[in-house]
Coordinates of C-alpha atoms and ligand atoms in Angstrom, one line a residue:
X1 CA -31.3 40.1 -78.9
X2 CA -32.4 42.2 -81.9
X3 CA -31.3 45.7 -80.9
X4 CA -31.7 49.1 -82.5
X5 CA -29.6 52.1 -81.5
X6 CA -32.0 55.1 -82.2
X7 CA -29.6 58.0 -82.6
X8 CA -26.1 56.7 -83.4
X9 CA -23.9 59.6 -82.5
X10 CA -20.9 59.4 -80.1
X11 CA -22.5 57.4 -77.3
X12 CA -24.9 55.4 -79.6
X13 CA -21.9 54.1 -81.7
X14 CA -20.0 53.1 -78.5
X15 CA -23.0 51.2 -77.1
X16 CA -23.8 49.6 -80.5
X17 CA -20.2 48.5 -81.0
X18 CA -19.9 46.8 -77.5
X19 CA -23.3 45.1 -77.9
X20 CA -22.5 43.7 -81.4
X21 CA -19.0 42.5 -80.2
X22 CA -20.7 40.5 -77.5
X23 CA -22.9 38.7 -80.0
X24 CA -26.1 40.8 -80.1
X25 CA -27.8 41.6 -83.4
X26 CA -27.4 45.4 -83.6
X27 CA -28.7 48.0 -86.2
X28 CA -27.5 51.6 -85.9
X29 CA -30.2 54.1 -86.8
X30 CA -29.5 57.7 -87.7
X31 CA -30.3 60.5 -90.1
X32 CA -26.8 62.0 -90.7
X33 CA -26.2 61.0 -94.3
X34 CA -22.4 61.2 -94.4
X35 CA -22.1 59.2 -91.1
X36 CA -24.4 56.4 -92.5
X37 CA -22.6 56.2 -95.7
X38 CA -19.1 56.1 -94.1
X39 CA -20.1 53.3 -91.6
X40 CA -22.1 51.3 -94.2
X41 CA -19.2 51.4 -96.6
X42 CA -16.1 51.3 -94.4
X43 CA -17.4 50.0 -91.0
X44 CA -17.4 51.9 -87.7
X45 CA -13.9 53.2 -86.7
X46 CA -13.9 53.4 -83.0
X47 CA -11.2 54.0 -80.4
X48 CA -12.1 52.6 -77.0
X49 CA -9.8 53.8 -74.2
X50 CA -7.0 54.4 -76.7
X51 CA -7.4 51.1 -78.6
X52 CA -8.5 51.5 -82.2
X53 CA -10.8 49.0 -83.9
X54 CA -13.0 48.8 -87.0
X55 CA -16.3 46.8 -87.0
X56 CA -18.7 46.2 -89.9
X57 CA -22.1 47.3 -88.7
X58 CA -25.6 47.5 -90.1
X59 CA -26.7 51.1 -90.3
X60 CA -29.7 52.9 -91.9
X61 CA -32.3 55.6 -91.5
X62 CA -35.1 54.8 -89.0
X63 CA -37.8 54.4 -91.8
X64 CA -35.6 51.8 -93.6
X65 CA -35.7 49.2 -90.7
X66 CA -38.8 47.2 -90.9
X67 CA -39.0 44.7 -88.1
X68 CA -39.9 44.9 -84.4
X69 CA -36.9 45.0 -82.1
X70 CA -36.4 43.3 -78.7
X71 CA -34.7 46.4 -77.3
X72 CA -34.1 49.9 -78.5
X73 CA -31.5 52.3 -76.9
X74 CA -32.3 55.9 -77.6
X75 CA -29.2 58.1 -78.0
X76 CA -30.4 61.3 -79.6
X77 CA -29.7 64.7 -78.0
X78 CA -32.6 65.7 -75.7
X79 CA -34.2 67.9 -78.3
X80 CA -34.2 65.1 -80.8
X81 CA -36.0 62.5 -78.7
X82 CA -39.5 63.3 -79.7
X83 CA -38.9 63.2 -83.5
X84 CA -36.8 60.0 -83.2
X85 CA -39.7 58.3 -81.2
X86 CA -42.1 59.3 -84.0
X87 CA -39.8 57.8 -86.6
X88 CA -39.3 54.5 -84.9
X89 CA -42.9 53.8 -83.9
X90 CA -43.1 50.9 -86.5
X91 CA -40.2 48.9 -84.8
X92 CA -41.7 49.1 -81.3
X93 CA -43.7 46.0 -80.5
X94 CA -45.8 45.1 -77.4
X95 CA -42.7 43.7 -75.6
X96 CA -39.9 46.0 -77.0
X97 CA -37.9 47.4 -74.2
X98 CA -36.9 51.1 -74.7
X99 CA -33.8 52.2 -72.8
X100 CA -33.1 55.9 -72.3
X101 CA -29.7 57.1 -71.0
X102 CA -29.9 60.7 -72.2
X103 CA -28.7 63.6 -70.0
X104 CA -31.4 66.0 -68.9
X105 CA -34.8 66.0 -67.3
X106 CA -38.3 65.1 -68.4
X107 CA -37.5 62.3 -70.9
X108 CA -39.8 59.7 -69.2
X109 CA -42.8 61.9 -69.9
X110 CA -41.9 62.1 -73.6
X111 CA -41.3 58.4 -73.9
X112 CA -44.7 57.6 -72.3
X113 CA -46.4 59.1 -75.3
X114 CA -44.9 56.4 -77.5
X115 CA -44.1 53.4 -75.3
X116 CA -46.1 51.5 -72.7
X117 CA -44.5 52.4 -69.3
X118 CA -44.0 48.7 -68.5
X119 CA -41.3 48.6 -71.3
X120 CA -39.5 51.9 -70.4
X121 CA -36.1 51.6 -68.7
X122 CA -34.5 54.8 -67.5
X123 CA -30.8 55.2 -66.6
X124 CA -27.6 57.2 -66.6
X125 CA -24.1 56.5 -67.9
X126 CA -20.7 58.0 -67.1
X127 CA -19.1 56.6 -70.2
X128 CA -17.9 59.5 -72.4
X129 CA -17.7 59.6 -76.1
X130 CA -17.1 61.9 -79.1
X131 CA -17.2 62.0 -82.9
X132 CA -14.0 62.9 -84.7
X133 CA -15.4 62.7 -88.2
X134 CA -18.4 60.9 -89.9
X135 CA -17.9 57.2 -89.1
X136 CA -15.0 57.8 -86.7
X137 CA -15.7 57.9 -83.0
X138 CA -14.0 57.5 -79.6
X139 CA -15.4 56.0 -76.4
X140 CA -13.8 56.3 -72.9
X141 CA -14.2 55.2 -69.3
X142 CA -15.3 52.1 -67.5
X143 CA -19.0 53.0 -66.9
X144 CA -21.1 52.2 -65.0
X145 CA -24.5 52.3 -66.7
X146 CA -27.2 52.5 -64.0
X147 CA -30.7 51.3 -65.0
X148 CA -34.1 50.9 -63.5
X149 CA -37.5 49.8 -64.7
X150 CA -40.1 52.7 -64.8
X151 CA -42.9 50.3 -63.8
X152 CA -42.2 48.8 -60.4
X153 CA -43.5 45.4 -61.5
X154 CA -41.0 45.1 -64.3
X155 CA -37.7 44.6 -62.6
X156 CA -37.0 41.3 -64.4
X157 CA -36.9 43.1 -67.8
X158 CA -34.5 45.7 -66.5
X159 CA -32.3 43.0 -65.0
X160 CA -32.0 41.3 -68.4
X161 CA -30.8 44.5 -70.0
X162 CA -28.3 45.1 -67.1
X163 CA -27.0 41.5 -67.6
X164 CA -26.6 42.1 -71.4
X165 CA -24.7 45.4 -70.7
X166 CA -22.5 43.7 -68.2
X167 CA -21.6 40.9 -70.6
X168 CA -20.7 43.4 -73.3
X169 CA -18.3 45.2 -71.1
X170 CA -20.4 48.3 -70.6
X171 CA -20.7 47.7 -66.9
X172 CA -24.5 47.6 -66.4
X173 CA -25.7 48.0 -62.8
X174 CA -29.2 47.9 -61.4
X175 CA -30.3 51.0 -59.5
X176 CA -32.9 51.2 -56.9
X177 CA -33.3 54.9 -57.4
X178 CA -32.4 56.0 -60.8
X179 CA -34.4 59.2 -60.5
X180 CA -32.0 60.4 -57.8
X181 CA -29.0 59.6 -60.0
X182 CA -30.6 61.4 -62.9
X183 CA -31.1 64.6 -60.8
X184 CA -27.6 64.4 -59.5
X185 CA -26.2 64.1 -63.0
X186 CA -28.4 67.0 -64.1
X187 CA -26.7 69.1 -61.3
X188 CA -23.3 68.2 -62.9
X189 CA -24.5 69.3 -66.3
X190 CA -26.4 72.3 -65.1
X191 CA -23.3 73.7 -63.4
X192 CA -20.1 72.5 -65.0
X193 CA -21.5 72.2 -68.6
X194 CA -23.5 75.4 -68.6
X195 CA -20.9 77.6 -66.8
X196 CA -18.0 76.3 -69.0
X197 CA -20.0 76.9 -72.1
X198 CA -21.0 80.4 -71.0
X199 CA -17.5 81.4 -69.8
X200 CA -15.7 79.6 -72.7
X201 CA -13.4 78.0 -70.1
X202 CA -12.3 74.6 -68.8
X203 CA -13.8 73.2 -65.6
X204 CA -10.6 74.0 -63.7
X205 CA -10.8 77.7 -64.8
X206 CA -14.5 78.0 -63.9
X207 CA -14.0 76.3 -60.5
X208 CA -11.1 78.7 -59.6
X209 CA -13.2 81.9 -60.1
X210 CA -14.0 84.1 -57.1
X211 CA -17.8 83.6 -57.7
X212 CA -17.9 79.8 -58.0
X213 CA -19.4 79.3 -54.6
X214 CA -22.4 81.5 -55.1
X215 CA -22.9 80.2 -58.6
X216 CA -22.9 76.5 -57.4
X217 CA -25.0 77.3 -54.4
X218 CA -27.6 79.2 -56.4
X219 CA -27.9 76.6 -59.2
X220 CA -27.9 73.5 -57.0
X221 CA -30.4 75.0 -54.6
X222 CA -32.8 75.6 -57.5
X223 CA -32.3 72.1 -58.8
X224 CA -32.8 70.6 -55.4
X225 CA -36.0 72.6 -54.8
X226 CA -37.6 71.3 -58.0
X227 CA -36.4 67.7 -57.5
X228 CA -38.2 67.7 -54.1
X229 CA -41.4 69.4 -55.3
X230 CA -41.7 67.6 -58.6
X231 CA -40.2 64.1 -58.0
X232 CA -40.0 63.8 -54.3
X233 CA -36.2 63.5 -54.5
X234 CA -34.1 64.8 -51.7
X235 CA -30.8 66.2 -52.9
X236 CA -28.4 67.2 -50.1
X237 CA -27.2 70.6 -51.4
X238 CA -24.0 70.8 -49.4
X239 CA -23.1 67.2 -50.2
X240 CA -23.8 67.8 -53.9
X241 CA -21.6 70.9 -54.0
X242 CA -18.8 69.0 -52.4
X243 CA -19.3 66.2 -54.9
X244 CA -19.1 68.7 -57.8
X245 CA -15.9 70.3 -56.4
X246 CA -14.2 66.9 -56.0
X247 CA -15.3 65.9 -59.6
X248 CA -13.9 69.2 -60.9
X249 CA -10.5 68.4 -59.4
X250 CA -10.4 65.1 -61.3
X251 CA -11.6 66.3 -64.7
X252 CA -10.4 70.0 -64.5
X253 CA -8.6 70.2 -67.8
X254 CA -11.7 69.2 -69.7
X255 CA -14.2 71.3 -71.7
X256 CA -17.6 69.6 -71.1
X257 CA -20.0 68.6 -73.8
X258 CA -22.1 71.8 -73.9
X259 CA -18.9 73.8 -74.6
X260 CA -18.1 71.3 -77.4
X261 CA -21.7 71.6 -78.8
X262 CA -21.2 75.4 -79.2
X263 CA -17.7 74.9 -80.6
X264 CA -19.2 72.6 -83.2
X265 CA -22.1 75.0 -84.0
X266 CA -24.7 72.7 -82.5
X267 CA -27.6 73.6 -80.2
X268 CA -27.2 72.7 -76.5
X269 CA -29.4 70.7 -74.2
X270 CA -29.9 73.7 -71.8
X271 CA -33.8 73.6 -72.1
X272 CA -33.7 70.0 -70.5
X273 CA -31.4 71.1 -67.7
X274 CA -31.4 74.6 -66.2
X275 CA -34.3 75.5 -68.5
X276 CA -36.4 72.6 -67.3
X277 CA -35.8 73.7 -63.7
X278 CA -36.7 77.3 -64.5
X279 CA -39.9 76.2 -66.2
X280 CA -40.9 73.8 -63.4
X281 CA -40.2 76.6 -60.8
X282 CA -42.7 78.8 -62.6
X283 CA -45.3 76.1 -62.4
X284 CA -44.7 75.8 -58.6
X285 CA -45.0 79.6 -58.3
X286 CA -41.4 80.1 -57.2
X287 CA -38.4 81.9 -58.6
X288 CA -35.3 80.3 -60.1
X289 CA -33.2 83.3 -61.1
X290 CA -29.9 81.4 -61.5
X291 CA -31.3 78.7 -63.8
X292 CA -33.4 81.3 -65.8
X293 CA -30.4 83.5 -66.3
X294 CA -28.1 80.7 -67.3
X295 CA -30.7 79.4 -69.8
X296 CA -31.3 82.9 -71.3
X297 CA -27.5 83.5 -71.6
X298 CA -26.9 80.2 -73.3
X299 CA -29.7 80.9 -75.8
X300 CA -28.4 84.4 -76.4
X301 CA -25.0 82.8 -77.1
X302 CA -26.6 80.3 -79.5
X303 CA -28.4 83.2 -81.2
X304 CA -25.2 85.2 -81.6
X305 CA -23.5 82.2 -83.1
X306 CA -26.4 81.6 -85.5
X307 CA -27.2 78.2 -84.0
X308 CA -30.8 76.9 -84.2
Ligands
NAD401 P1 -24.2 63.2 -80.4 O1 -24.3 64.6 -80.7 O2 -22.9 62.5 -80.7 O3 -25.3 62.4 -81.3 C1 -26.6 62.7 -81.2 C2 -27.2 62.8 -82.6 O4 -26.6 63.9 -83.3 C3 -26.9 61.6 -83.5 O5 -28.1 61.3 -84.2 C4 -25.8 62.0 -84.3 O6 -25.7 61.3 -85.6 C5 -26.1 63.5 -84.6 N1 -24.9 64.2 -84.9 C6 -23.8 64.3 -84.2 N2 -22.9 65.1 -84.8 C7 -23.5 65.5 -86.0 C8 -23.1 66.3 -87.1 N3 -21.9 66.9 -87.1 N4 -23.9 66.5 -88.1 C9 -25.2 65.9 -88.1 N5 -25.6 65.2 -87.1 C10 -24.8 64.9 -86.0 O7 -24.7 62.9 -79.0 P2 -24.0 62.0 -77.8 O8 -22.8 62.7 -77.3 O9 -24.0 60.6 -78.3 O10 -25.1 62.2 -76.7 C11 -26.4 61.5 -76.7 C12 -27.0 61.7 -75.3 O11 -26.2 61.1 -74.3 C13 -27.2 63.2 -74.9 O12 -28.3 63.4 -74.1 C14 -25.9 63.5 -74.1 O13 -26.1 64.5 -73.2 C15 -25.8 62.1 -73.4 N6 -24.5 61.8 -72.9 C16 -23.4 62.0 -73.7 C17 -22.2 61.6 -73.2 C18 -20.9 61.8 -74.1 O14 -19.8 61.7 -73.5 N7 -21.0 62.0 -75.4 C19 -22.0 61.1 -71.9 C20 -23.2 60.9 -71.1 C21 -24.4 61.2 -71.6

């Protein structure tokens, strides 16, 4: 398959690497000049679960690729999705599948402005990745990548992508309810990520505070309310909190990605997590004081740090 990775940061490079290794024709797309130059000249340096490799890969800016793709994986940050979709319009054909694994809420609506719903595949991934320097990345975990077609009649197309991911070692899995998984993942990011970023602490430190129970209960209840009203998704609040606490025990020493974004002077995805829940709550005429305050505080922190 001819595949473009639209947004070749940490996760995009990891996916592009695995897909090319398994024989797909991959082009990495990005706008970060130093990263493009380094990978085009020296290949992608990637360490997968501790094993370092270097792979020659095609990489360019979106406007420099001039053919329609069979599949496009979008891997921008949430706030970069709209401008990326505008810049790749010319490589989306009538049958191009567009796969979105971003964290956060509301991406299907954005994609529908640029891609026929029959070609949109939504999903989540639990692979983790980071960039150590331009052209040098790491990629960890075992997956899975859960995917589902947005149009109920298009399951066959999603299964083809699942199969391709499976063959490439990315552990693709078909999901019958990816919307639920997306909300559940948003709860992880809207609690662990946001609180660790605000409190400048590891997950373990945040989860051992005396106020963790009321913070988790407040945030998860607001997410669950909007999931039900907006998407007809039933999140079990108690079960979700237990899941978060169990997860915190496993990954306690870690600083989540939103903390790392601030540490690297980069804007966070808060408007697509707690911010999206606070905005949706307003539309439904209800209050979401936890999500609104967390969003305001993260933006205040970005302002103080001069991050735009
Ligand atoms: P990323 O920040 O590594 O890359 C996103 C974009 O930012 C890319 O275009 C990249 O080139 C650019 N970028 C990164 N560092 C830059 C720098 N220093 N200067 C200029 N441009 C830079 O994002 P990611 O971690 O790959 O995440 C993509 C999406 O996947 C997000 O929605 C994220 O929440 C989600 N996600 C990430 C992980 C993870 O472990 N990284 C795991 C699951 C989901």
